[in-house]
PDB file of C-alpha atoms in Angstrom:
ATOM      1  CA  MET A 271     -12.806   7.605  10.450  1.00  0.00           C
ATOM      2  CA  THR A 272     -12.205   7.109  13.860  1.00  0.00           C
ATOM      3  CA  HIS A 273      -8.384   5.744  13.317  1.00  0.00           C
ATOM      4  CA  LYS A 274      -5.707   8.234  12.875  1.00  0.00           C
ATOM      5  CA  GLN A 275      -4.236   6.078  10.806  1.00  0.00           C
ATOM      6  CA  PHE A 276      -6.288   5.530   7.897  1.00  0.00           C
ATOM      7  CA  THR A 277      -6.759   8.271   5.310  1.00  0.00           C
ATOM      8  CA  ASP A 278     -10.776   9.973   4.624  1.00  0.00           C
ATOM      9  CA  THR A 279     -10.644   9.378   1.257  1.00  0.00           C
ATOM     10  CA  PRO A 280     -13.856  10.796  -1.153  1.00  0.00           C
ATOM     11  CA  ALA A 281     -15.525   8.241  -3.547  1.00  0.00           C
ATOM     12  CA  PRO A 282     -13.797   6.859  -5.846  1.00  0.00           C
ATOM     13  CA  PRO A 283     -12.246   7.593  -8.669  1.00  0.00           C
ATOM     14  CA  TYR A 284      -9.292   9.423  -7.281  1.00  0.00           C
ATOM     15  CA  PHE A 285      -5.482   8.401  -7.371  1.00  0.00           C
ATOM     16  CA  ALA A 286      -3.148   6.467  -5.141  1.00  0.00           C
ATOM     17  CA  VAL A 287       0.575   6.629  -5.331  1.00  0.00           C
ATOM     18  CA  ILE A 288       1.482   3.272  -3.502  1.00  0.00           C
ATOM     19  CA  PHE A 289       5.480   3.345  -2.675  1.00  0.00           C
ATOM     20  CA  SER A 290       7.399   0.498  -1.168  1.00  0.00           C
ATOM     21  CA  SER A 291      10.495   0.964   0.185  1.00  0.00           C
ATOM     22  CA  LEU A 292      13.204  -1.522   2.054  1.00  0.00           C
ATOM     23  CA  ARG A 293      15.255   0.751   4.090  1.00  0.00           C
ATOM     24  CA  THR A 294      19.020   1.016   3.935  1.00  0.00           C
ATOM     25  CA  ALA A 295      20.570   0.329   7.891  1.00  0.00           C
ATOM     26  CA  GLY A 296      21.278   3.518   9.952  1.00  0.00           C
ATOM     27  CA  ASP A 297      18.715   6.949  10.093  1.00  0.00           C
ATOM     28  CA  ASN A 298      20.919   9.119   8.125  1.00  0.00           C
ATOM     29  CA  GLY A 299      18.349  11.823   8.136  1.00  0.00           C
ATOM     30  CA  TYR A 300      15.331   9.902   6.787  1.00  0.00           C
ATOM     31  CA  ARG A 301      13.076  10.175   9.605  1.00  0.00           C
ATOM     32  CA  GLU A 302      13.630  14.184   9.575  1.00  0.00           C
ATOM     33  CA  MET A 303      12.947  14.139   5.533  1.00  0.00           C
ATOM     34  CA  ALA A 304      10.545  11.485   5.868  1.00  0.00           C
ATOM     35  CA  ALA A 305       8.422  14.322   7.837  1.00  0.00           C
ATOM     36  CA  ARG A 306       9.043  17.106   6.032  1.00  0.00           C
ATOM     37  CA  ILE A 307       7.838  15.369   2.948  1.00  0.00           C
ATOM     38  CA  VAL A 308       4.801  14.397   4.515  1.00  0.00           C
ATOM     39  CA  GLU A 309       4.205  18.630   6.004  1.00  0.00           C
ATOM     40  CA  LEU A 310       5.061  19.626   1.511  1.00  0.00           C
ATOM     41  CA  ALA A 311       2.933  17.165   0.847  1.00  0.00           C
ATOM     42  CA  SER A 312      -0.243  17.982   2.900  1.00  0.00           C
ATOM     43  CA  ARG A 313       0.277  21.808   1.734  1.00  0.00           C
ATOM     44  CA  GLN A 314       0.007  20.306  -2.679  1.00  0.00           C
ATOM     45  CA  PRO A 315      -3.158  20.557  -3.897  1.00  0.00           C
ATOM     46  CA  GLY A 316      -4.826  17.941  -4.266  1.00  0.00           C
ATOM     47  CA  PHE A 317      -3.234  15.966  -1.468  1.00  0.00           C
ATOM     48  CA  LEU A 318      -6.544  13.878   0.036  1.00  0.00           C
ATOM     49  CA  GLY A 319      -3.716  12.193   2.568  1.00  0.00           C
ATOM     50  CA  ALA A 320      -1.498   9.020   3.158  1.00  0.00           C
ATOM     51  CA  GLU A 321      -0.877   5.674   4.774  1.00  0.00           C
ATOM     52  CA  SER A 322       1.959   4.765   6.239  1.00  0.00           C
ATOM     53  CA  THR A 323       3.510   1.178   7.664  1.00  0.00           C
ATOM     54  CA  ARG A 324       7.289  -0.652   8.289  1.00  0.00           C
ATOM     55  CA  GLY A 325       7.564  -3.620   9.901  1.00  0.00           C
ATOM     56  CA  GLN A 326      10.896  -4.363  11.866  1.00  0.00           C
ATOM     57  CA  ASP A 327      12.737  -5.706   8.523  1.00  0.00           C
ATOM     58  CA  GLY A 328      12.859  -2.560   7.212  1.00  0.00           C
ATOM     59  CA  PHE A 329      10.142  -2.914   4.807  1.00  0.00           C
ATOM     60  CA  GLY A 330       7.837  -0.328   4.290  1.00  0.00           C
ATOM     61  CA  ILE A 331       4.440   1.048   2.194  1.00  0.00           C
ATOM     62  CA  THR A 332       3.277   4.630   1.760  1.00  0.00           C
ATOM     63  CA  VAL A 333       0.341   4.980  -0.213  1.00  0.00           C
ATOM     64  CA  SER A 334      -0.778   8.578  -0.961  1.00  0.00           C
ATOM     65  CA  TYR A 335      -3.710   9.549  -2.076  1.00  0.00           C
ATOM     66  CA  TRP A 336      -4.679  12.441  -4.646  1.00  0.00           C
ATOM     67  CA  GLU A 337      -7.921  13.462  -6.890  1.00  0.00           C
ATOM     68  CA  SER A 338      -6.604  13.768  -9.706  1.00  0.00           C
ATOM     69  CA  GLN A 339      -2.776  12.477 -11.729  1.00  0.00           C
ATOM     70  CA  ALA A 340      -1.529  15.842 -12.498  1.00  0.00           C
ATOM     71  CA  ALA A 341      -1.982  16.576  -8.744  1.00  0.00           C
ATOM     72  CA  ILE A 342       0.685  14.355  -8.102  1.00  0.00           C
ATOM     73  CA  GLN A 343       2.506  15.122 -11.281  1.00  0.00           C
ATOM     74  CA  ALA A 344       2.987  18.395  -9.789  1.00  0.00           C
ATOM     75  CA  TRP A 345       4.105  17.140  -6.670  1.00  0.00           C
ATOM     76  CA  ARG A 346       6.388  15.526  -8.655  1.00  0.00           C
ATOM     77  CA  VAL A 347       8.184  17.908 -10.127  1.00  0.00           C
ATOM     78  CA  GLN A 348       8.020  19.973  -6.929  1.00  0.00           C
ATOM     79  CA  LEU A 349      11.748  20.784  -6.793  1.00  0.00           C
ATOM     80  CA  GLU A 350      12.491  19.621  -3.051  1.00  0.00           C
ATOM     81  CA  HIS A 351      10.739  16.489  -3.260  1.00  0.00           C
ATOM     82  CA  LYS A 352      12.780  16.149  -5.876  1.00  0.00           C
ATOM     83  CA  GLN A 353      15.815  16.781  -3.661  1.00  0.00           C
ATOM     84  CA  ALA A 354      14.615  14.648  -1.349  1.00  0.00           C
ATOM     85  CA  GLN A 355      13.981  11.529  -3.827  1.00  0.00           C
ATOM     86  CA  ALA A 356      17.811  11.987  -4.788  1.00  0.00           C
ATOM     87  CA  LEU A 357      19.258  12.175  -1.654  1.00  0.00           C
ATOM     88  CA  GLY A 358      16.890   8.849  -1.173  1.00  0.00           C
ATOM     89  CA  ILE A 359      17.635   6.755  -3.402  1.00  0.00           C
ATOM     90  CA  GLU A 360      21.623   7.227  -2.440  1.00  0.00           C
ATOM     91  CA  LYS A 361      20.596   7.073   1.055  1.00  0.00           C
ATOM     92  CA  TRP A 362      17.934   6.133   2.805  1.00  0.00           C
ATOM     93  CA  TYR A 363      16.002   2.522  -0.009  1.00  0.00           C
ATOM     94  CA  ASP A 364      18.509  -0.870  -1.137  1.00  0.00           C
ATOM     95  CA  HIS A 365      15.040  -1.302  -3.107  1.00  0.00           C
ATOM     96  CA  PHE A 366      11.872   0.710  -4.000  1.00  0.00           C
ATOM     97  CA  GLU A 367       9.044   0.569  -6.309  1.00  0.00           C
ATOM     98  CA  LEU A 368       6.154   2.985  -7.334  1.00  0.00           C
ATOM     99  CA  ARG A 369       3.184   2.551  -8.403  1.00  0.00           C
ATOM    100  CA  VAL A 370       0.225   5.152  -9.879  1.00  0.00           C
ATOM    101  CA  ALA A 371      -2.788   3.955  -9.908  1.00  0.00           C
ATOM    102  CA  LYS A 372      -6.729   4.823 -10.192  1.00  0.00           C
ATOM    103  CA  VAL A 373      -8.500   4.313  -7.549  1.00  0.00           C
ATOM    104  CA  GLU A 374     -11.949   2.860  -8.807  1.00  0.00           C
ATOM    105  CA  ARG A 375     -13.645   0.976  -5.939  1.00  0.00           C
ATOM    106  CA  ALA A 376     -13.616   0.836  -2.045  1.00  0.00           C
ATOM    107  CA  TYR A 377     -15.207   0.380   0.900  1.00  0.00           C
ATOM    108  CA  GLY A 378     -14.542   0.116   4.698  1.00  0.00           C
ATOM    109  CA  LYS A 379     -15.471  -0.651   7.826  1.00  0.00           C
ATOM    110  CA  SER A 380     -14.939  -0.078  11.292  1.00  0.00           C
ATOM    111  CA  THR A 381     -15.612  -2.183  14.378  1.00  0.00           C
ATOM    112  CA  ALA A 382     -14.045  -0.662  16.962  1.00  0.00           C
TER     113      ALA A 382
ATOM    114  CA  MET S1463      13.867  -7.732  -8.478  1.00  0.00           C
ATOM    115  CA  THR S1464      16.555  -8.862  -5.747  1.00  0.00           C
ATOM    116  CA  HIS S1465      14.511  -8.398  -2.383  1.00  0.00           C
ATOM    117  CA  LYS S1466      12.032 -11.141  -2.114  1.00  0.00           C
ATOM    118  CA  GLN S1467       9.138  -8.325  -0.453  1.00  0.00           C
ATOM    119  CA  PHE S1468       9.098  -6.188  -3.557  1.00  0.00           C
ATOM    120  CA  THR S1469       6.435  -8.327  -6.425  1.00  0.00           C
ATOM    121  CA  ASP S1470       8.579  -8.709  -9.626  1.00  0.00           C
ATOM    122  CA  THR S1471       4.904  -7.053 -11.690  1.00  0.00           C
ATOM    123  CA  PRO S1472       5.106  -6.839 -15.403  1.00  0.00           C
ATOM    124  CA  ALA S1473       4.712  -3.498 -17.551  1.00  0.00           C
ATOM    125  CA  PRO S1474       1.171  -1.591 -16.776  1.00  0.00           C
ATOM    126  CA  PRO S1475      -1.647  -1.501 -16.881  1.00  0.00           C
ATOM    127  CA  TYR S1476      -2.426  -4.162 -14.516  1.00  0.00           C
ATOM    128  CA  PHE S1477      -4.534  -3.874 -10.981  1.00  0.00           C
ATOM    129  CA  ALA S1478      -3.881  -3.647  -7.449  1.00  0.00           C
ATOM    130  CA  VAL S1479      -6.285  -4.373  -4.326  1.00  0.00           C
ATOM    131  CA  ILE S1480      -4.886  -2.280  -0.984  1.00  0.00           C
ATOM    132  CA  PHE S1481      -5.785  -2.936   2.079  1.00  0.00           C
ATOM    133  CA  SER S1482      -5.200  -1.440   5.329  1.00  0.00           C
ATOM    134  CA  SER S1483      -6.025  -2.924   8.809  1.00  0.00           C
ATOM    135  CA  LEU S1484      -5.529  -2.169  12.231  1.00  0.00           C
ATOM    136  CA  ARG S1485      -5.290  -5.362  14.456  1.00  0.00           C
ATOM    137  CA  THR S1486      -6.689  -5.799  17.269  1.00  0.00           C
ATOM    138  CA  ALA S1487      -4.997  -7.118  19.952  1.00  0.00           C
ATOM    139  CA  GLY S1488      -4.136 -10.339  20.719  1.00  0.00           C
ATOM    140  CA  ASP S1489      -3.433 -13.305  17.488  1.00  0.00           C
ATOM    141  CA  ASN S1490      -7.353 -15.529  17.356  1.00  0.00           C
ATOM    142  CA  GLY S1491      -6.025 -17.925  14.895  1.00  0.00           C
ATOM    143  CA  TYR S1492      -4.454 -14.306  12.830  1.00  0.00           C
ATOM    144  CA  ARG S1493      -1.585 -15.540  11.389  1.00  0.00           C
ATOM    145  CA  GLU S1494      -2.322 -19.081  10.305  1.00  0.00           C
ATOM    146  CA  MET S1495      -5.609 -17.712   8.339  1.00  0.00           C
ATOM    147  CA  ALA S1496      -2.784 -14.958   6.761  1.00  0.00           C
ATOM    148  CA  ALA S1497      -1.232 -17.137   5.691  1.00  0.00           C
ATOM    149  CA  ARG S1498      -3.845 -19.577   4.242  1.00  0.00           C
ATOM    150  CA  ILE S1499      -4.964 -16.931   2.599  1.00  0.00           C
ATOM    151  CA  VAL S1500      -1.962 -16.242   0.984  1.00  0.00           C
ATOM    152  CA  GLU S1501      -1.587 -19.807  -0.271  1.00  0.00           C
ATOM    153  CA  LEU S1502      -4.771 -19.424  -2.223  1.00  0.00           C
ATOM    154  CA  ALA S1503      -4.690 -16.646  -3.688  1.00  0.00           C
ATOM    155  CA  SER S1504      -1.351 -17.584  -5.020  1.00  0.00           C
ATOM    156  CA  ARG S1505      -3.121 -20.570  -6.851  1.00  0.00           C
ATOM    157  CA  GLN S1506      -6.006 -17.984  -8.067  1.00  0.00           C
ATOM    158  CA  PRO S1507      -6.019 -16.913 -12.130  1.00  0.00           C
ATOM    159  CA  GLY S1508      -4.539 -13.662 -12.371  1.00  0.00           C
ATOM    160  CA  PHE S1509      -2.000 -13.320  -8.963  1.00  0.00           C
ATOM    161  CA  LEU S1510       0.787 -11.008  -9.566  1.00  0.00           C
ATOM    162  CA  GLY S1511       1.616 -11.264  -5.494  1.00  0.00           C
ATOM    163  CA  ALA S1512       1.626  -9.259  -2.998  1.00  0.00           C
ATOM    164  CA  GLU S1513       3.763  -6.976  -0.951  1.00  0.00           C
ATOM    165  CA  SER S1514       2.141  -6.526   3.093  1.00  0.00           C
ATOM    166  CA  THR S1515       3.735  -4.858   6.094  1.00  0.00           C
ATOM    167  CA  ARG S1516       2.979  -4.412   9.203  1.00  0.00           C
ATOM    168  CA  GLY S1517       3.770  -1.624  12.319  1.00  0.00           C
ATOM    169  CA  GLN S1518       3.807  -2.553  15.220  1.00  0.00           C
ATOM    170  CA  ASP S1519       1.354   0.136  16.154  1.00  0.00           C
ATOM    171  CA  GLY S1520      -0.771  -2.734  14.650  1.00  0.00           C
ATOM    172  CA  PHE S1521      -1.219  -1.070  11.461  1.00  0.00           C
ATOM    173  CA  GLY S1522      -0.529  -2.739   7.972  1.00  0.00           C
ATOM    174  CA  ILE S1523      -0.945  -2.662   4.730  1.00  0.00           C
ATOM    175  CA  THR S1524      -1.431  -5.705   2.270  1.00  0.00           C
ATOM    176  CA  VAL S1525      -0.881  -4.649  -1.551  1.00  0.00           C
ATOM    177  CA  SER S1526      -1.895  -7.332  -3.801  1.00  0.00           C
ATOM    178  CA  TYR S1527      -1.608  -7.577  -7.674  1.00  0.00           C
ATOM    179  CA  TRP S1528      -3.669  -8.776 -10.213  1.00  0.00           C
ATOM    180  CA  GLU S1529      -3.681  -8.844 -14.521  1.00  0.00           C
ATOM    181  CA  SER S1530      -7.589  -7.745 -13.992  1.00  0.00           C
ATOM    182  CA  GLN S1531     -10.526  -6.877 -12.582  1.00  0.00           C
ATOM    183  CA  ALA S1532     -12.090 -10.038 -13.742  1.00  0.00           C
ATOM    184  CA  ALA S1533      -9.556 -12.375 -11.419  1.00  0.00           C
ATOM    185  CA  ILE S1534     -10.335  -9.696  -8.451  1.00  0.00           C
ATOM    186  CA  GLN S1535     -13.774 -10.147  -8.442  1.00  0.00           C
ATOM    187  CA  ALA S1536     -13.383 -13.868  -9.085  1.00  0.00           C
ATOM    188  CA  TRP S1537     -10.997 -13.555  -6.172  1.00  0.00           C
ATOM    189  CA  ARG S1538     -13.396 -12.006  -4.131  1.00  0.00           C
ATOM    190  CA  VAL S1539     -16.415 -14.463  -4.236  1.00  0.00           C
ATOM    191  CA  GLN S1540     -13.826 -17.622  -3.810  1.00  0.00           C
ATOM    192  CA  LEU S1541     -15.502 -18.591  -0.740  1.00  0.00           C
ATOM    193  CA  GLU S1542     -13.219 -20.228   1.360  1.00  0.00           C
ATOM    194  CA  HIS S1543     -11.844 -16.568   1.166  1.00  0.00           C
ATOM    195  CA  LYS S1544     -15.426 -14.988   1.989  1.00  0.00           C
ATOM    196  CA  GLN S1545     -15.379 -17.203   5.018  1.00  0.00           C
ATOM    197  CA  ALA S1546     -12.133 -15.666   6.039  1.00  0.00           C
ATOM    198  CA  GLN S1547     -13.413 -11.965   5.359  1.00  0.00           C
ATOM    199  CA  ALA S1548     -16.331 -12.485   7.370  1.00  0.00           C
ATOM    200  CA  LEU S1549     -14.069 -13.641  10.463  1.00  0.00           C
ATOM    201  CA  GLY S1550     -11.387 -10.715  10.298  1.00  0.00           C
ATOM    202  CA  ILE S1551     -14.290  -8.302  10.754  1.00  0.00           C
ATOM    203  CA  GLU S1552     -15.176  -9.693  13.563  1.00  0.00           C
ATOM    204  CA  LYS S1553     -12.119 -10.745  15.139  1.00  0.00           C
ATOM    205  CA  TRP S1554      -8.651  -9.177  13.545  1.00  0.00           C
ATOM    206  CA  TYR S1555      -9.813  -6.111  12.090  1.00  0.00           C
ATOM    207  CA  ASP S1556     -10.775  -2.913  13.796  1.00  0.00           C
ATOM    208  CA  HIS S1557     -10.213  -1.008  11.011  1.00  0.00           C
ATOM    209  CA  PHE S1558      -9.662  -2.156   7.420  1.00  0.00           C
ATOM    210  CA  GLU S1559      -9.998  -0.348   4.186  1.00  0.00           C
ATOM    211  CA  LEU S1560      -9.963  -1.694   1.014  1.00  0.00           C
ATOM    212  CA  ARG S1561      -9.454   0.431  -2.613  1.00  0.00           C
ATOM    213  CA  VAL S1562      -9.328  -1.596  -5.672  1.00  0.00           C
ATOM    214  CA  ALA S1563      -7.236   0.031  -8.138  1.00  0.00           C
ATOM    215  CA  LYS S1564      -5.905   0.071 -11.694  1.00  0.00           C
ATOM    216  CA  VAL S1565      -1.907   0.876 -12.102  1.00  0.00           C
ATOM    217  CA  GLU S1566      -1.388   3.050 -14.453  1.00  0.00           C
ATOM    218  CA  ARG S1567       2.475   3.846 -14.603  1.00  0.00           C
ATOM    219  CA  ALA S1568       5.175   2.322 -12.643  1.00  0.00           C
ATOM    220  CA  TYR S1569       9.173   2.310 -12.018  1.00  0.00           C
ATOM    221  CA  GLY S1570      11.407   1.362  -9.066  1.00  0.00           C
ATOM    222  CA  LYS S1571      15.162   1.747  -8.179  1.00  0.00           C
ATOM    223  CA  SER S1572      17.191  -1.303  -6.558  1.00  0.00           C
ATOM    224  CA  THR S1573      20.432   0.237  -5.237  1.00  0.00           C
ATOM    225  CA  ALA S1574      22.171  -3.195  -3.348  1.00  0.00           C
TER     226      ALA S1574
END
């Protein structure tokens, strides 16, 4: 895995949380909290990594990868993360969609 | 569903193809082919929609949503799409990862 943006996931099956979101205007503490959430997630058991990007129109997709549904559930109820979710809904996102999925097949290629 | 960037997916289960990619420098026909691929996908049976974004660093994520694994498979073998895949590997992407996943749970919120 030669590019840092990609998560070096194991062979399937594993789980993905697909978070699509449209940001509000202005930072409103978003950057700081987003960095904090990544740090917290990386300490959760079963966290495999995350891939994230956002275009200039404010629409972004973050996919986090997890060993199990149980690991996702434990993260979901993590207190500080819950607080961040509540704040995010109010301040950071005009709209979001969250989908939990089981990865069944995967392949990739690096040509550089 | 008030924002065009989001796909108005049905209740789970349905399927997601998570395509993470890092673009090469230069267009090399990428925009034209990307638009053509979206048009072709939208005509495939079982296609539910797609969400896509790319940051200024060239890293992007596209998630397409499908009714079934069979619909994904049919798209995969669609001839012109296969040609585009082959071209893309050569010209457009330094690196990509493709993951096929079954969406088991989903929720969203629009605050605007």
